[in-house]
CSV table of C-alpha atoms in Angstrom, one decimal:
chain,number,residue,atom,x,y,z
A,1,UNK,CA,-69.1,-19.2,5.3
A,2,UNK,CA,-70.6,-16.7,2.8
A,3,UNK,CA,-68.7,-14.0,1.0
A,4,UNK,CA,-70.4,-11.3,3.0
A,5,UNK,CA,-69.4,-12.9,6.3
A,6,UNK,CA,-65.8,-13.2,5.0
A,7,UNK,CA,-65.8,-9.5,4.1
A,8,UNK,CA,-67.2,-8.6,7.5
A,9,UNK,CA,-64.7,-10.8,9.2
A,10,UNK,CA,-61.8,-9.3,7.3
A,11,UNK,CA,-62.8,-5.8,8.7
A,12,UNK,CA,-62.7,-6.9,12.3
A,13,UNK,CA,-60.0,-5.0,14.1
A,14,UNK,CA,-59.6,-2.4,11.3
A,15,UNK,CA,-60.3,1.3,11.9
A,16,UNK,CA,-63.0,3.1,9.9
A,17,UNK,CA,-62.2,6.5,8.4
A,18,UNK,CA,-65.3,8.7,8.2
A,19,UNK,CA,-66.0,11.2,5.4
A,20,UNK,CA,-69.5,12.2,6.1
A,21,UNK,CA,-73.1,11.1,6.6
A,22,UNK,CA,-75.9,10.8,4.0
A,23,UNK,CA,-79.4,9.4,3.8
A,24,UNK,CA,-79.4,5.7,3.2
A,25,UNK,CA,-82.1,5.9,0.5
A,26,UNK,CA,-80.1,8.0,-1.9
A,27,UNK,CA,-80.0,5.5,-4.8
A,28,UNK,CA,-76.4,4.7,-4.1
A,29,UNK,CA,-73.9,3.3,-6.6
A,30,UNK,CA,-70.6,3.9,-5.0
A,31,UNK,CA,-67.4,3.6,-7.0
A,32,UNK,CA,-65.1,5.8,-5.0
A,33,UNK,CA,-61.6,5.3,-3.7
A,34,UNK,CA,-60.7,6.9,-0.4
A,35,UNK,CA,-57.5,7.1,1.6
A,36,UNK,CA,-54.8,4.8,0.4
A,37,UNK,CA,-57.2,3.9,-2.5
A,38,UNK,CA,-59.3,1.9,-0.1
A,39,UNK,CA,-62.9,1.5,-1.5
A,40,UNK,CA,-65.5,3.8,0.1
A,41,UNK,CA,-68.6,2.0,1.3
A,42,UNK,CA,-71.7,2.8,3.3
A,43,UNK,CA,-72.5,1.7,6.9
A,44,UNK,CA,-76.3,1.9,7.4
A,45,UNK,CA,-78.2,2.6,10.6
A,46,UNK,CA,-81.6,4.0,11.3
A,47,UNK,CA,-82.2,5.7,7.9
A,48,UNK,CA,-78.7,7.2,7.8
A,49,UNK,CA,-75.5,6.0,6.2
A,50,UNK,CA,-71.9,6.8,7.0
A,51,UNK,CA,-69.4,7.0,4.2
A,52,UNK,CA,-66.3,5.1,5.4
A,53,UNK,CA,-63.2,3.3,4.2
A,54,UNK,CA,-60.8,1.0,6.1
A,55,UNK,CA,-57.6,2.5,7.5
A,56,UNK,CA,-54.7,0.7,9.2
A,57,UNK,CA,-54.7,2.6,12.4
A,58,UNK,CA,-56.5,5.1,14.8
A,59,UNK,CA,-54.8,8.2,13.4
A,60,UNK,CA,-54.4,9.7,9.9
A,61,UNK,CA,-51.5,12.0,9.3
A,62,UNK,CA,-52.8,15.3,7.8
A,63,UNK,CA,-50.6,15.2,4.7
A,64,UNK,CA,-51.5,17.0,1.5
A,65,UNK,CA,-52.1,13.7,-0.2
A,66,UNK,CA,-54.6,12.5,2.4
A,67,UNK,CA,-56.3,15.9,2.5
A,68,UNK,CA,-56.8,15.8,-1.2
A,69,UNK,CA,-58.1,12.2,-1.1
A,70,UNK,CA,-60.7,13.2,1.6
A,71,UNK,CA,-61.7,16.2,-0.5
A,72,UNK,CA,-62.0,14.1,-3.6
A,73,UNK,CA,-64.5,11.8,-2.0
A,74,UNK,CA,-66.7,14.5,-0.4
A,75,UNK,CA,-66.7,16.6,-3.6
A,76,UNK,CA,-67.8,13.6,-5.7
A,77,UNK,CA,-70.6,12.8,-3.3
A,78,UNK,CA,-71.9,16.3,-3.0
A,79,UNK,CA,-72.3,16.7,-6.7
A,80,UNK,CA,-75.4,14.5,-6.6
A,81,UNK,CA,-76.3,13.9,-2.9
A,82,UNK,CA,-76.8,15.9,0.3
A,83,UNK,CA,-73.9,15.3,2.7
A,84,UNK,CA,-73.2,16.2,6.3
A,85,UNK,CA,-69.4,16.5,6.1
A,86,UNK,CA,-67.1,15.3,8.8
A,87,UNK,CA,-63.8,17.0,9.7
A,88,UNK,CA,-60.7,15.5,8.1
A,89,UNK,CA,-59.0,12.9,10.3
A,90,UNK,CA,-62.1,11.4,12.0
A,91,UNK,CA,-61.4,7.7,12.7
A,92,UNK,CA,-63.6,5.2,14.6
A,93,UNK,CA,-62.2,1.9,15.8
A,94,UNK,CA,-64.9,-0.4,14.4
A,95,UNK,CA,-68.0,-0.7,12.3
A,96,UNK,CA,-70.1,-1.0,15.4
A,97,UNK,CA,-68.8,2.3,16.7
A,98,UNK,CA,-69.8,3.9,13.4
A,99,UNK,CA,-73.3,2.5,13.9
A,100,UNK,CA,-73.3,3.8,17.4
A,101,UNK,CA,-72.4,7.2,16.2
A,102,UNK,CA,-75.3,7.2,13.8
A,103,UNK,CA,-77.7,6.0,16.6
A,104,UNK,CA,-76.6,8.6,19.1
A,105,UNK,CA,-76.4,11.5,16.7
A,106,UNK,CA,-79.4,10.5,14.6
A,107,UNK,CA,-81.6,13.5,15.5
A,108,UNK,CA,-79.0,16.3,14.8
A,109,UNK,CA,-77.7,14.5,11.7
A,110,UNK,CA,-81.2,14.1,10.3
A,111,UNK,CA,-81.9,17.8,11.0
A,112,UNK,CA,-78.7,18.8,9.3
A,113,UNK,CA,-79.5,16.7,6.3
A,114,UNK,CA,-82.9,18.4,6.0
A,115,UNK,CA,-81.4,21.9,6.3
A,116,UNK,CA,-78.7,21.1,3.7
A,117,UNK,CA,-81.0,19.3,1.3
A,118,UNK,CA,-79.9,20.0,-2.3
A,119,UNK,CA,-77.5,22.7,-1.2
A,120,UNK,CA,-73.7,23.2,-1.5
A,121,UNK,CA,-71.2,25.7,-0.2
A,122,UNK,CA,-69.5,28.2,-2.4
A,123,UNK,CA,-66.5,30.3,-1.1
A,124,UNK,CA,-65.6,33.9,-1.9
A,125,UNK,CA,-62.4,35.6,-0.7
A,126,UNK,CA,-61.7,39.3,-1.5
A,127,UNK,CA,-58.3,40.9,-1.3
A,128,UNK,CA,-57.2,44.5,-1.6
A,129,UNK,CA,-55.2,44.7,-4.8
A,130,UNK,CA,-52.0,46.5,-3.7
A,131,UNK,CA,-52.4,50.3,-4.0
A,132,UNK,CA,-55.1,50.2,-6.7
A,133,UNK,CA,-57.9,51.1,-4.3
A,134,UNK,CA,-55.9,54.1,-2.9
A,135,UNK,CA,-55.2,55.4,-6.5
A,136,UNK,CA,-58.8,54.9,-7.4
A,137,UNK,CA,-60.0,56.8,-4.3
A,138,UNK,CA,-57.5,59.6,-4.7
A,139,UNK,CA,-58.6,60.1,-8.4
A,140,UNK,CA,-62.3,60.2,-7.4
A,141,UNK,CA,-61.8,62.4,-4.3
A,142,UNK,CA,-59.0,65.0,-4.8
A,143,UNK,CA,-59.8,66.4,-1.4
A,144,UNK,CA,-58.1,63.4,0.2
A,145,UNK,CA,-54.6,64.7,-0.9
A,146,UNK,CA,-52.4,65.8,1.9
A,147,UNK,CA,-52.7,69.5,2.7
A,148,UNK,CA,-49.6,71.7,3.0
A,149,UNK,CA,-50.0,72.1,6.8
A,150,UNK,CA,-51.3,68.6,7.5
A,151,UNK,CA,-49.1,66.2,9.5
A,152,UNK,CA,-48.2,63.0,7.7
A,153,UNK,CA,-49.8,60.8,10.4
A,154,UNK,CA,-53.0,62.8,10.3
A,155,UNK,CA,-53.2,62.4,6.6
A,156,UNK,CA,-52.6,58.7,6.8
A,157,UNK,CA,-55.3,58.3,9.4
A,158,UNK,CA,-57.7,60.3,7.2
A,159,UNK,CA,-56.9,58.3,4.1
A,160,UNK,CA,-57.2,55.0,6.0
A,161,UNK,CA,-60.6,56.0,7.2
A,162,UNK,CA,-61.7,56.8,3.7
A,163,UNK,CA,-60.3,53.5,2.4
A,164,UNK,CA,-62.2,51.6,5.1
A,165,UNK,CA,-65.4,53.4,4.3
A,166,UNK,CA,-64.9,52.7,0.5
A,167,UNK,CA,-64.2,49.0,1.1
A,168,UNK,CA,-67.2,48.7,3.4
A,169,UNK,CA,-69.5,50.1,0.7
A,170,UNK,CA,-68.0,48.0,-2.0
A,171,UNK,CA,-68.3,44.8,0.0
A,172,UNK,CA,-71.9,45.7,1.2
A,173,UNK,CA,-72.8,46.1,-2.5
A,174,UNK,CA,-71.3,42.7,-3.2
A,175,UNK,CA,-73.1,41.0,-0.4
A,176,UNK,CA,-76.4,42.6,-1.4
A,177,UNK,CA,-76.0,41.5,-5.0
A,178,UNK,CA,-75.4,37.8,-4.0
A,179,UNK,CA,-77.8,37.5,-1.1
A,180,UNK,CA,-80.9,36.8,-3.2
A,181,UNK,CA,-79.3,33.8,-4.8
A,182,UNK,CA,-78.1,32.2,-1.5
A,183,UNK,CA,-79.9,30.4,1.3
A,184,UNK,CA,-77.5,31.6,4.0
A,185,UNK,CA,-74.0,33.1,4.4
A,186,UNK,CA,-71.2,32.7,6.8
A,187,UNK,CA,-68.3,35.0,7.3
A,188,UNK,CA,-65.0,34.0,8.9
A,189,UNK,CA,-62.4,36.5,10.1
A,190,UNK,CA,-60.2,37.7,7.2
A,191,UNK,CA,-56.7,36.2,7.1
A,192,UNK,CA,-53.8,38.6,6.7
A,193,UNK,CA,-53.7,42.3,6.0
A,194,UNK,CA,-54.8,42.2,2.4
A,195,UNK,CA,-57.9,40.0,2.8
A,196,UNK,CA,-61.1,42.0,3.1
A,197,UNK,CA,-63.7,39.3,3.0
A,198,UNK,CA,-63.7,35.6,3.8
A,199,UNK,CA,-67.2,34.4,3.1
A,200,UNK,CA,-69.1,31.1,2.4
A,201,UNK,CA,-72.5,30.9,0.8
A,202,UNK,CA,-75.0,28.1,1.1
A,203,UNK,CA,-76.6,27.8,-2.4
A,204,UNK,CA,-79.1,25.5,-3.9
A,205,UNK,CA,-77.4,23.1,-6.3
A,206,UNK,CA,-79.7,24.3,-9.2
A,207,UNK,CA,-78.6,27.9,-8.7
A,208,UNK,CA,-74.8,27.4,-8.6
A,209,UNK,CA,-74.3,28.5,-12.2
A,210,UNK,CA,-76.5,31.6,-11.7
A,211,UNK,CA,-74.6,32.5,-8.5
A,212,UNK,CA,-71.2,32.2,-10.2
A,213,UNK,CA,-72.4,34.4,-13.1
A,214,UNK,CA,-73.6,37.0,-10.6
A,215,UNK,CA,-70.2,36.9,-8.9
A,216,UNK,CA,-68.4,37.5,-12.1
A,217,UNK,CA,-70.8,40.3,-13.0
A,218,UNK,CA,-70.3,42.1,-9.7
A,219,UNK,CA,-66.6,41.7,-9.4
A,220,UNK,CA,-66.1,43.1,-12.9
A,221,UNK,CA,-67.0,46.5,-11.4
A,222,UNK,CA,-64.5,46.2,-8.6
A,223,UNK,CA,-61.1,46.3,-10.3
A,224,UNK,CA,-59.3,47.5,-7.2
A,225,UNK,CA,-59.7,44.0,-5.6
A,226,UNK,CA,-58.6,40.4,-6.3
A,227,UNK,CA,-61.1,37.7,-5.9
A,228,UNK,CA,-61.0,33.9,-5.2
A,229,UNK,CA,-64.2,32.0,-5.9
A,230,UNK,CA,-64.3,28.3,-5.0
A,231,UNK,CA,-66.7,25.4,-4.8
A,232,UNK,CA,-69.1,23.7,-4.9
A,233,UNK,CA,-68.0,22.2,-1.6
A,234,UNK,CA,-69.7,20.2,1.2
A,235,UNK,CA,-71.3,22.7,3.5
A,236,UNK,CA,-68.7,22.7,6.3
A,237,UNK,CA,-69.4,26.3,7.2
A,238,UNK,CA,-73.1,25.5,7.8
A,239,UNK,CA,-72.9,22.3,9.8
A,240,UNK,CA,-73.0,22.4,13.6
A,241,UNK,CA,-73.4,18.8,14.7
A,242,UNK,CA,-71.7,17.5,17.8
A,243,UNK,CA,-70.6,13.9,17.5
A,244,UNK,CA,-71.0,12.5,21.0
A,245,UNK,CA,-69.4,9.2,20.3
A,246,UNK,CA,-65.8,9.3,21.2
A,247,UNK,CA,-63.6,9.2,18.1
A,248,UNK,CA,-59.8,9.2,17.8
A,249,UNK,CA,-59.1,11.9,15.2
A,250,UNK,CA,-56.5,14.4,14.1
A,251,UNK,CA,-57.3,18.1,14.3
A,252,UNK,CA,-59.1,19.5,11.3
């Protein structure tokens, strides 16, 4: 019995944890450890390759440790390769089921790889910085002060409308400044009262440094806000591939 056959035999009955899908011709030299430090390997089928590692059972508990392990693998891959990421917790019961997934979803996966070619996701969240925006607005527009006969609720409504208009203009300027350096953008609903913008940008890998420099340049003018810039990430916000092969997985 050959070593390869022994390795394949040892995987029978073991579940396969899926990180994402790449092209099989990417000049791969994998040296990555996945969940529980299991080696990450490629399962090839029809010009595609699934990044997997062996796991003991059909479900993976979404602990912080496992989430970070999943993130570590996908971040390492996306530095040099185009990746269609898969949600955390996706487990398939065998290597043959992984191959089946690649066969069934070959067309949408190939299309997604073409759309994401050489691109990564960058995230930008914008928060209102306490009362700084209110103070800035009141200094710039003294007419917003409460009039002697104005009801408090009327003044609050007038001030809130002015704040909303100021925030809209600031964020529109931010979007306009970043748009030329991005291939696409995706905005999710803001989380909490202080978050004003929850955006993801699809950026060519060669323009990441320029995009980050533009972010820093733009936000320097907006001292009434707090910013959180993250990435590069796999392009989760720009992938819409339905995996039709049944998989046992935890919620993302």
